[in-house]
Coordinates of C-alpha atoms in Angstrom, one line a residue:
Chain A
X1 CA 0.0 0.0 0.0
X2 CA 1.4 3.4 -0.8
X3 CA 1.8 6.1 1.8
X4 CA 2.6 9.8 1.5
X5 CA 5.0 11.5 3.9
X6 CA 5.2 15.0 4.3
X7 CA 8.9 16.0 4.6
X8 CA 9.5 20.3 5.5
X9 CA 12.1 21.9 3.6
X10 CA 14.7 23.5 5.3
X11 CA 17.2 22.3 7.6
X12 CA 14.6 20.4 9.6
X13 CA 14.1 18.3 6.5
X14 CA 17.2 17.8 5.7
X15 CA 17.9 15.9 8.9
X16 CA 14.7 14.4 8.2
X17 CA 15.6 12.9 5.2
X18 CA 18.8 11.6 6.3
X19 CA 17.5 9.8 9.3
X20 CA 14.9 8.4 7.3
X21 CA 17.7 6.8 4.9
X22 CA 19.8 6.1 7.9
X23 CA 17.0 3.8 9.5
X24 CA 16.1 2.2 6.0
X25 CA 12.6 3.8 5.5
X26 CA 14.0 5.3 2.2
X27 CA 16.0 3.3 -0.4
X28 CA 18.4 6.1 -1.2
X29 CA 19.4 9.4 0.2
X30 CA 16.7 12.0 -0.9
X31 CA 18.5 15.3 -1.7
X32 CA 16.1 18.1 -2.0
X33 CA 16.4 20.1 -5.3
X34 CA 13.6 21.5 -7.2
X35 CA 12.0 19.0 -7.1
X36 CA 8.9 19.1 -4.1
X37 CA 7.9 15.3 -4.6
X38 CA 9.6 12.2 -4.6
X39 CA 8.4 8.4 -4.9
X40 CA 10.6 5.7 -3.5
X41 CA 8.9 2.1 -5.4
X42 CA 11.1 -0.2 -3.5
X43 CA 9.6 1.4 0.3
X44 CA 6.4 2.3 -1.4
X45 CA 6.4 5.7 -0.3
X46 CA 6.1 8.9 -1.5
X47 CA 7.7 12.0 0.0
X48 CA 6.4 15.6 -0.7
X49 CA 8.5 18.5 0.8
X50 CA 6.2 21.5 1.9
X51 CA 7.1 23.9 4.3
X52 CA 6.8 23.3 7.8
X53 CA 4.2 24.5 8.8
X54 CA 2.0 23.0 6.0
X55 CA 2.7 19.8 7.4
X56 CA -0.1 19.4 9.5
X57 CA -2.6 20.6 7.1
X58 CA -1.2 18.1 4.5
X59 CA -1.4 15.2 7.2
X60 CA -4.8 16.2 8.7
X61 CA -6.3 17.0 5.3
X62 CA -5.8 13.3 4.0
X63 CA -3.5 14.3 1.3
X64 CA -0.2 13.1 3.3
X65 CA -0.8 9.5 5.4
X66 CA 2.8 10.4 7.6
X67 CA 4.2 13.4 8.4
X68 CA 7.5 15.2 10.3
X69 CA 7.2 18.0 12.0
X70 CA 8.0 20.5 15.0
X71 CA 6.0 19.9 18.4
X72 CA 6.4 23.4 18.4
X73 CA 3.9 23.5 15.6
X74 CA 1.5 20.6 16.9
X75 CA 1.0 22.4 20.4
X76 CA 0.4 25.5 18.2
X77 CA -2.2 24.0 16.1
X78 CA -4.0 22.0 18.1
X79 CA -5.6 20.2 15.6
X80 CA -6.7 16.1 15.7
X81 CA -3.6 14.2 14.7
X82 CA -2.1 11.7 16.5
X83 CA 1.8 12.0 17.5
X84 CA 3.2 8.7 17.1
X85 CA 6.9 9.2 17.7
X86 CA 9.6 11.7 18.5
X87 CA 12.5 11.2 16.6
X88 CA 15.0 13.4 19.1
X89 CA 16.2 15.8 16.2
X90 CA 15.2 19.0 15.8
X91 CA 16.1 19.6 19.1
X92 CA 15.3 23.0 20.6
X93 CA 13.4 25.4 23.5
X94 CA 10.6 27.1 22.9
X95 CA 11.5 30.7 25.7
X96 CA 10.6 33.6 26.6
X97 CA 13.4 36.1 26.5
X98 CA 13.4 40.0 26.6
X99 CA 15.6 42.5 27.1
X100 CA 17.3 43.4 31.3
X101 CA 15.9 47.2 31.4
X102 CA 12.4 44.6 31.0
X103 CA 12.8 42.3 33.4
X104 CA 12.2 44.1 36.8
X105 CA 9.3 45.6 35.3
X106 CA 6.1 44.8 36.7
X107 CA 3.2 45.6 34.5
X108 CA -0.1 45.0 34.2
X109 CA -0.5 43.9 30.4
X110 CA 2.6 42.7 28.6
X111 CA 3.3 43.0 25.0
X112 CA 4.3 39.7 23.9
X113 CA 5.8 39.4 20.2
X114 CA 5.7 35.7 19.1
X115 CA 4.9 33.6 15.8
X116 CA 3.4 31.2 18.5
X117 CA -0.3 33.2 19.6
X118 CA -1.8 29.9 20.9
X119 CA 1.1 28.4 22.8
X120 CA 2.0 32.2 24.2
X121 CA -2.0 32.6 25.7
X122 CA -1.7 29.4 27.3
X123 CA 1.5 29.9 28.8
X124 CA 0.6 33.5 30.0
X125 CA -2.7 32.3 31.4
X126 CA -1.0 29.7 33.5
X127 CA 0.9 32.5 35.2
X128 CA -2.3 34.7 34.9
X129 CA -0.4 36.9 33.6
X130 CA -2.5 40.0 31.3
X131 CA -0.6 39.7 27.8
X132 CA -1.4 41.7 24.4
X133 CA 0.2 38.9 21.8
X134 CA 2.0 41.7 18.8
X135 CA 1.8 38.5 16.3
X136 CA 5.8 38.5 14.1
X137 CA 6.4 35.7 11.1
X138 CA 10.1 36.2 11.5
X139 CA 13.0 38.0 13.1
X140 CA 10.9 37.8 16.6
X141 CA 14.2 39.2 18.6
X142 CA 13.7 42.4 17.1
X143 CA 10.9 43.0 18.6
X144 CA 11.9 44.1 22.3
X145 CA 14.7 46.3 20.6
X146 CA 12.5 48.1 18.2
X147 CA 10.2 48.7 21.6
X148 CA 7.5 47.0 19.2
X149 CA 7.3 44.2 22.7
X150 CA 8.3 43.9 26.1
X151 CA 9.2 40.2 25.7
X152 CA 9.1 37.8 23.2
X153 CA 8.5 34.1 22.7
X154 CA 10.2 32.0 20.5
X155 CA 12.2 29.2 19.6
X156 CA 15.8 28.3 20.4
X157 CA 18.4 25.9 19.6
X158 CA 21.5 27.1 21.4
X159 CA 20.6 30.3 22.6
X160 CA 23.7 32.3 20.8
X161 CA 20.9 35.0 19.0
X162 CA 18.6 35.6 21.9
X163 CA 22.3 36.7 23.8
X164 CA 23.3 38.2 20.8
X165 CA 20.8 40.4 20.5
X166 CA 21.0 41.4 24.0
X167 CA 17.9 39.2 24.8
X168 CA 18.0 37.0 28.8
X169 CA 16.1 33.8 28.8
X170 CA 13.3 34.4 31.2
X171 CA 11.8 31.3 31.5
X172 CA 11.6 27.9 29.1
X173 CA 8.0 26.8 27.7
X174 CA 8.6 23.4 26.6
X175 CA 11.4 21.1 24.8
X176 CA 10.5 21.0 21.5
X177 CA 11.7 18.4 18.8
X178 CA 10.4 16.8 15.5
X179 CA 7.4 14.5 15.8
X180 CA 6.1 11.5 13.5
X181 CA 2.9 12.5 13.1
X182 CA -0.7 11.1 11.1
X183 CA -4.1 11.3 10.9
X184 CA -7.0 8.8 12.2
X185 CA -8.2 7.7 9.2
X186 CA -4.5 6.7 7.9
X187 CA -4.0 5.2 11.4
X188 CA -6.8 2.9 10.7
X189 CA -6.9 2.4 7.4
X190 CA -3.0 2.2 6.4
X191 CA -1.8 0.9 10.4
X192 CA 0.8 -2.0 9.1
X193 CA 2.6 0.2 6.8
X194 CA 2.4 3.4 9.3
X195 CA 3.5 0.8 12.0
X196 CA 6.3 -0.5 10.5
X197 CA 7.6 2.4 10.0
X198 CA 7.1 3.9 13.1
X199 CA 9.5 0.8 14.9
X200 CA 11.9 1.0 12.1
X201 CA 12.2 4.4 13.3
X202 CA 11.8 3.2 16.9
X203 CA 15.1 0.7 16.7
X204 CA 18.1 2.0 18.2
X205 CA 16.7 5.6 18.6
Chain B
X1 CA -25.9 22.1 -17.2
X2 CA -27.4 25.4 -15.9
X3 CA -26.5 26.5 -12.5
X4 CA -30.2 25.5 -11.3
X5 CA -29.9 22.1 -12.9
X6 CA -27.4 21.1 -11.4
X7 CA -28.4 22.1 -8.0
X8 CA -31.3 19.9 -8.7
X9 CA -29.7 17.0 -9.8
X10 CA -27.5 17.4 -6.2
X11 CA -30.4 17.3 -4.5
X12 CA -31.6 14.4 -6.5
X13 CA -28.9 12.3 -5.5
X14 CA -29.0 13.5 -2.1
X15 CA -32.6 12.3 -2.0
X16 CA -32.1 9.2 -3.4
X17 CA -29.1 8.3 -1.3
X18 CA -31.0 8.9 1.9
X19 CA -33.9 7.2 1.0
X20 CA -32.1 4.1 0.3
X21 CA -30.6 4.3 4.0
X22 CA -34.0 4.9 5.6
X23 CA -35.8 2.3 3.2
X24 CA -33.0 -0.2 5.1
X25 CA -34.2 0.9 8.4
X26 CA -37.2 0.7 7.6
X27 CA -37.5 -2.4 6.1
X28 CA -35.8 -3.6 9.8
X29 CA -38.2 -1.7 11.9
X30 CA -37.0 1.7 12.1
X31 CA -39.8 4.6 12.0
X32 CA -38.4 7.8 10.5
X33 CA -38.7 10.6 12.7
X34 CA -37.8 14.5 13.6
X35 CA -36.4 15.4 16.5
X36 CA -38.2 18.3 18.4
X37 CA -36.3 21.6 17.2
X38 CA -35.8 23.3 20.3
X39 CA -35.2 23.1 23.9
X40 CA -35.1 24.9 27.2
X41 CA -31.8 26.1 27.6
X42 CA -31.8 25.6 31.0
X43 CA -32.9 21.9 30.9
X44 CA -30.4 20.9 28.3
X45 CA -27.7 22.5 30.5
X46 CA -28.2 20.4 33.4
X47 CA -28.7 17.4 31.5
X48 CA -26.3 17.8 28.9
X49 CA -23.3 19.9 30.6
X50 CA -20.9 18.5 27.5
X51 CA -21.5 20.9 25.2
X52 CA -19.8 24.0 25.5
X53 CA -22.3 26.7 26.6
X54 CA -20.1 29.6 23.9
X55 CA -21.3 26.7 21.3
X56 CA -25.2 26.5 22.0
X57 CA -27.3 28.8 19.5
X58 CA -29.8 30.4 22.2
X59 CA -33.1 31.8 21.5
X60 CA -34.7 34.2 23.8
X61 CA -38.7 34.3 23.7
X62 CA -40.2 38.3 24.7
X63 CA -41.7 36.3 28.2
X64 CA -37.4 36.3 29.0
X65 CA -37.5 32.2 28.4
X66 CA -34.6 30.9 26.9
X67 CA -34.3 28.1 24.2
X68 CA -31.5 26.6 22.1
X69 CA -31.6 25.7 18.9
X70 CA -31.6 21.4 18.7
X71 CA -27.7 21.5 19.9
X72 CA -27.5 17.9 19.9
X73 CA -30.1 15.0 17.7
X74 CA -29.7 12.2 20.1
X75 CA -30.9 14.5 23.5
X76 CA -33.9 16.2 21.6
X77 CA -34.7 12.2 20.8
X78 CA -34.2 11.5 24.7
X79 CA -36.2 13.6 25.6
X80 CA -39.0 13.3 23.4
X81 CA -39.5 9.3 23.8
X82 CA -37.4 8.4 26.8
X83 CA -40.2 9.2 29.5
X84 CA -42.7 7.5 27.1
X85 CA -41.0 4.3 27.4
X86 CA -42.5 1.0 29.3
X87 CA -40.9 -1.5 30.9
X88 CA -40.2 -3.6 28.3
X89 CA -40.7 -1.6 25.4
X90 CA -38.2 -1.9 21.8
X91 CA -38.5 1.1 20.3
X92 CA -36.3 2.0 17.3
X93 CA -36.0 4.7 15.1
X94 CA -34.3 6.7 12.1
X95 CA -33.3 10.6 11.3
X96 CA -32.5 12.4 9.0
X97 CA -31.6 15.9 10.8
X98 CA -29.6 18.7 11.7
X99 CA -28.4 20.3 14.6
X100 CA -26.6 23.6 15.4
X101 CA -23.4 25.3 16.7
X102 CA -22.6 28.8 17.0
X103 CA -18.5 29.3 16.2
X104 CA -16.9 32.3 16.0
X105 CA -19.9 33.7 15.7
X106 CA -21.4 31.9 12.8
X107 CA -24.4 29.4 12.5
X108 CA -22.8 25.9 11.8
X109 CA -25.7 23.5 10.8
X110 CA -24.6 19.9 10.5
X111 CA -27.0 17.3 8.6
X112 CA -26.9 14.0 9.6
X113 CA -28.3 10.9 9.4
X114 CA -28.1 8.0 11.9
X115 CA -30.7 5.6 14.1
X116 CA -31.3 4.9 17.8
X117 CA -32.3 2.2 19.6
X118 CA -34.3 2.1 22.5
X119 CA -34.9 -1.4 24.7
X120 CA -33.5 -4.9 25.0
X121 CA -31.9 -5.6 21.9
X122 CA -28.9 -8.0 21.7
X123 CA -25.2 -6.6 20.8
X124 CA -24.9 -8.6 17.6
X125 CA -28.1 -7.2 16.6
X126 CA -27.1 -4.1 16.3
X127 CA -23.9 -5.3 14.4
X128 CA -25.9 -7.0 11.9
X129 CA -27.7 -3.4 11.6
X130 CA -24.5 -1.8 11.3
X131 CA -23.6 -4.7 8.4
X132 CA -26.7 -3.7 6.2
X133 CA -26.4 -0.2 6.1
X134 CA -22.7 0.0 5.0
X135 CA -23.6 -2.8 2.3
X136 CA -25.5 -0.1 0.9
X137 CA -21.7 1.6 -0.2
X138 CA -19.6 1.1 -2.9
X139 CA -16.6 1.6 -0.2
X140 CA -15.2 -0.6 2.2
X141 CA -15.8 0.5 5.9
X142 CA -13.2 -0.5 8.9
X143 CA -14.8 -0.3 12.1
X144 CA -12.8 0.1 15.3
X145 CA -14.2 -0.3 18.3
X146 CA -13.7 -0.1 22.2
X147 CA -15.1 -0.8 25.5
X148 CA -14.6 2.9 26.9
X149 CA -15.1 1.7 30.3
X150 CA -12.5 -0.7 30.1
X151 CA -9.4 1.8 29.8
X152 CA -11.7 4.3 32.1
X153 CA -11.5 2.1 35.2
X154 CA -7.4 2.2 34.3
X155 CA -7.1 5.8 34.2
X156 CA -9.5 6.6 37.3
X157 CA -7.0 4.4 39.1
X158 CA -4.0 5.0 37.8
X159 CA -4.0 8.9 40.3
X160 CA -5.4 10.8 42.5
X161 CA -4.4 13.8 40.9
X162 CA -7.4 14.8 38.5
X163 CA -5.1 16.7 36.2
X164 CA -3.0 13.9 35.6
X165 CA -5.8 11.3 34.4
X166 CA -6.8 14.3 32.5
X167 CA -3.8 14.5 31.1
X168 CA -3.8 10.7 30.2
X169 CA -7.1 10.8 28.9
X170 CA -6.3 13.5 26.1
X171 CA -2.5 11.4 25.1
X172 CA -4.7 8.2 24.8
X173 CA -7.3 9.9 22.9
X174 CA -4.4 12.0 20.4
X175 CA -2.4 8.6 20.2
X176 CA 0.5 11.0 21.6
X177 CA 2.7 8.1 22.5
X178 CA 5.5 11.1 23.4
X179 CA 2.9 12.0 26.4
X180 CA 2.2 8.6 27.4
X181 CA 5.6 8.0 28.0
X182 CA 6.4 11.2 29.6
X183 CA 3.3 10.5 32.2
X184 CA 4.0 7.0 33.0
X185 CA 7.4 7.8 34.0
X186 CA 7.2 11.2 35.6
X187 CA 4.0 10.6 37.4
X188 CA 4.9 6.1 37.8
X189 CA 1.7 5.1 36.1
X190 CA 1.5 1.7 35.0
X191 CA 3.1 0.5 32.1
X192 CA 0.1 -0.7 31.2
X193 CA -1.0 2.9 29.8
X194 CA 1.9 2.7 27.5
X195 CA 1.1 -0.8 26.1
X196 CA -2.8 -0.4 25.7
X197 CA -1.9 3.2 23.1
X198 CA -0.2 0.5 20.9
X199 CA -3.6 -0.8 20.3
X200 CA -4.4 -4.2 21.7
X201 CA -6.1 -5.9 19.4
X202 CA -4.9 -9.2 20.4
X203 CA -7.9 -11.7 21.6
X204 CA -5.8 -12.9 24.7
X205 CA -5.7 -9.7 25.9
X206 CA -9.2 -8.3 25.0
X207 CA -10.6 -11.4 26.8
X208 CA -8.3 -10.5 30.0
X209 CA -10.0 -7.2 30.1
X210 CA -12.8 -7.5 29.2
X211 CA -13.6 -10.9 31.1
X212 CA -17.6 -9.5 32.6
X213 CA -18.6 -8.5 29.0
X214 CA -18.5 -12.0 27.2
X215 CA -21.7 -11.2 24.8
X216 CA -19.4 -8.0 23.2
X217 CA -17.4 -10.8 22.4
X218 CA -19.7 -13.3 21.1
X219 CA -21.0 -10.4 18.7
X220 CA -17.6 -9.8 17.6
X221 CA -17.3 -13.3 15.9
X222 CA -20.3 -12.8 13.9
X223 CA -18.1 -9.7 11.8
X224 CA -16.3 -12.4 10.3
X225 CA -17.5 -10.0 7.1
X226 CA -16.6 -6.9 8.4
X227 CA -13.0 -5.1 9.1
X228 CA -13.1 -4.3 12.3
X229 CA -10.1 -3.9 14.3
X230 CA -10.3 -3.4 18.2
X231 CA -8.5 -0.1 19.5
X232 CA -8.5 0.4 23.7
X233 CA -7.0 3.9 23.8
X234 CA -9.8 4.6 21.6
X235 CA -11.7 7.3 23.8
X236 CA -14.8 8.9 22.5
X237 CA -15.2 12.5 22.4
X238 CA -17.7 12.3 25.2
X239 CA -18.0 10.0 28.2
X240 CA -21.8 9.2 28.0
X241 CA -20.9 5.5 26.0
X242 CA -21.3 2.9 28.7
X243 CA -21.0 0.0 26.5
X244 CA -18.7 -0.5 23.4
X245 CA -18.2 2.2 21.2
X246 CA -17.6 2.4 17.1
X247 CA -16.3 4.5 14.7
X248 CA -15.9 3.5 11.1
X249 CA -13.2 4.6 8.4
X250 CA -13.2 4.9 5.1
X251 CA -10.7 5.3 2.3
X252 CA -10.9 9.4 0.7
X253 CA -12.6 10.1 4.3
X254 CA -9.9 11.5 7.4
X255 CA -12.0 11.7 9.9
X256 CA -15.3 8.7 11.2
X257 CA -17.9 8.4 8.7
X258 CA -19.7 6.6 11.3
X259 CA -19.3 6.5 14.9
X260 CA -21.8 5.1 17.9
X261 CA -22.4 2.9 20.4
X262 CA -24.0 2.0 23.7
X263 CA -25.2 5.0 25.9
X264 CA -27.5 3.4 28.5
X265 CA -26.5 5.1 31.3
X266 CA -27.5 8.6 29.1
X267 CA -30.8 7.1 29.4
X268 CA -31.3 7.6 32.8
X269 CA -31.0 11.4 33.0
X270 CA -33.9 11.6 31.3
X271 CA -36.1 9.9 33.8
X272 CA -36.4 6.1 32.5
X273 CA -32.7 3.8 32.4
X274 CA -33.3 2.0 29.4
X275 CA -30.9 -0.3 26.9
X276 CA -29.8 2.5 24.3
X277 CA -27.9 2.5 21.2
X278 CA -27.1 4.5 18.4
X279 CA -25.7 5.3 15.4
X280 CA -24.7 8.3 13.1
X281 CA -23.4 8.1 10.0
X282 CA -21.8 11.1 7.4
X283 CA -24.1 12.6 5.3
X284 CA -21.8 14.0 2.6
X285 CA -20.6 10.0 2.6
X286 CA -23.8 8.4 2.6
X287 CA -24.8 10.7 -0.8
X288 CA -20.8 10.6 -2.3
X289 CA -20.9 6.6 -1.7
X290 CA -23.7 4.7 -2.1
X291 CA -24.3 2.2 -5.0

């Protein structure tokens, strides 16, 4: 039976993809060109490289069986999928982080830049804290500089821009890494070949 | 074709398609019904606490009374015929309904169409049911079913803490295996939690938990012509299913084009426990796949 995977592009998939042909699931080493889909006939899969966060909607939408993708972006999302697996790469932290002249501040409403609304409100409610979310696709640690935020929350992998642009890590959210992910109806309906790759993936992880 | 024709002919095929799945029921006893329209809000509310109150479409009368538009197909049934009911009354029948949301402040109306059962009526009676309405579709369906109370009576005592069987509750239900994990070791849950989400479907096992409830079993060997696979981290959106509960899959379809099940104990807060059972099945499906 054939399945469709949903790969992102970027470095994330690049890792992806290597892993994948590390563990066997793919018969050769996919190298991302041009190119946006890819069939493997030995493994019976085929691969289609969207960005990342259009991996969901491919998975949940029935049009990818399989997919990899942040947990940053599932907790976002919150849609129904289920979260089979967490292959440990991708490793990062989802922080808050703003600048010292912010920290000591107590305020009554904060500005909060992020790319992460959902994630953000939750967090913020847990600490009942008051929060006005200024919503940023990119270049988030600008935000606190530019005076467009008090603090920010975004991802990290090593924490070298968030110091580098005079940002202090004021708290982490979660640990965040890339999950095997699919939706019920492939579960059900495709579960041997989903399976088998899930504990190929599994082995020695 | 014109624009009107073809609205037509939609509705043609809509048409026939349903009346092909009420002619089954009917030819097995069913008598097609519509559920009452509205409700009080307030009586639905106490009865019916599931539904999120931002989610009921509300209708305020000029004497200050307030209704809500039929939130949910199987309550405005339970309440029509439930207190009606004798002793040993079989009652069954069919729909072909809507009901109504509000979200994001917009009027969702979702048709469906789907039976109920009301009485003593034998488990693999209702699979057989099950069996002659999907024959009716040019798809295969793969039902997979649980015994909700099964896993239930795991999770209630698995802590004390109501967060974390809360928290258990939703990783079963999302298959989040990364959740599991995390829970059974941070918070020493049995392993078991971690070994039911890798869906045990194994007869040894089913038969070890489920060793009070031999007729669910008997019925299962009559679906010898079915796919059915059996799922216990399978947890139902609601908790009113007291018996085994169903969804169904279908190829070009991600989410249950049917799903049902036992509800007896639902019964009761309406006034008369009673055997219940029902089933609702995707419109759009019904009128995309049958033959």
């Amino acid at each position: 039976m054939m399945l469709t995977c949903a790969i992102p592009t970027g470095r994330l998939g690049k890792q992806v993809l290597s892993l994948l042909f590390e563990k066997g699931v793919t018969s050769t080493l996919i190298e991302p060109q041009r190119k946006l889909t890819y069939t493997d006939e030995e493994k019976k899969i085929t691969y289609i490289l969207v960005k990342p966060s259009d991996v969901i909607t491919y998975v949940t939408s029935g049009y990818a069986d399989i997919g990899i993708v942040g947990s940053d972006l599932i907790k976002e999302e919150s849609q129904h999928m289920y979260e089979l697996l967490d292959l440990r790469i991708g490793k990062c932290k989802m922080i808050v982080a703003g600048l010292e002249s912010h920290l000591s501040k107590d305020k009554e409403v904060i500005k909060v830049a992020t790319k992460f609304p959902n994630i953000t409100k939750t967090y913020f409610e847990s600490k009942k804290q008051a929060i006005e979310i200024v919503y940023l696709n990119g270049s988030v640690e600008l935000a606190p500089l530019l005076k467009l935020s008090d603090i920010i929350v975004d991802i990290t992998e090593t924490g070298t821009t968030i110091k580098e642009n005079g940002l202090h890590i004021i708290d982490t959210i979660l640990d965040v890494s890339a999950r095997l992910i699919t939706n019920p109806a492939s579960y059900v309906l495709k579960n041997n070949d989903i399976k088998a790759i899930k504990m190929t993936l599994l082995e020695q992880s | 074709m014109s624009e009107i024709k073809e609205l037509l002919s939609i509705q043609n095929n809509k048409t026939h398609a349903i009346s092909r799945v009420l002619e089954v029921l009917r030819q097995e006893g069913f008598t097609q019904i519509e559920p009452q329209l509205i409700e009080s809000y307030q009586e639905f509310k106490t009865i019916e606490p599931y539904i999120d109150d931002q989610k009921l479409v509300k209708l305020q009368l000029p004497d200050g009374k307030i209704y809500t538009l039929r939130p949910d197909i199987t309550s405005s049934i339970l309440n029509q015929y439930v207190p009606l009911l004798k002793e040993d009354d079989i009652v069954k029948v069919s729909y072909v309904s809507s009901y109504y949301r509000q979200h994001d402040d917009a009027l969702n109306v979702k048709q469906q169409i789907g039976y109920e059962c009301f009485g003593q009526i034998g488990l693999f009676e209702h699979i057989e049911m099950i069996k002659k309405v999907t024959k009716l579709l040019n798809k295969k369906i793969t039902l997979v079913m649980n015994i909700p109370s099964l896993i239930e009576s795991y999770i209630e005592q698995s802590s004390d803490d109501r967060r974390v069987k809360h928290a258990l509750r939703k990783a079963l239900r999302l298959k989040s295996f990364v959740d599991v994990e995390k829970l059974v070791e941070k918070q020493s849950l049995k392993q078991i939690f971690k070994e039911t989400i890798d869906d045990m479907y194994d007869m040894q096992t089913l038969k070890a938990f489920a060793k009070e409830r031999f007729s669910i079993l008997s019925a299962l060997q009559h679906m010898e012509d079915l796919s059915y696979r059996i799922d216990l981290s399978l947890i139902p959106q609601y908790d009113y299913y007291s018996g085994i509960y169903i969804e169904g899959y279908m190829e070009g379809y991600t989410k249950p084009v049917l799903y049902g099940g036992s509800y007896d104990k639902r019964t009761a807060l309406y006034g008369k426990p009673t055997q219940a059972f029902g089933v609702s099945l995707d419109l759009d499906m019904i009128i995309k796949e049958i033959k």
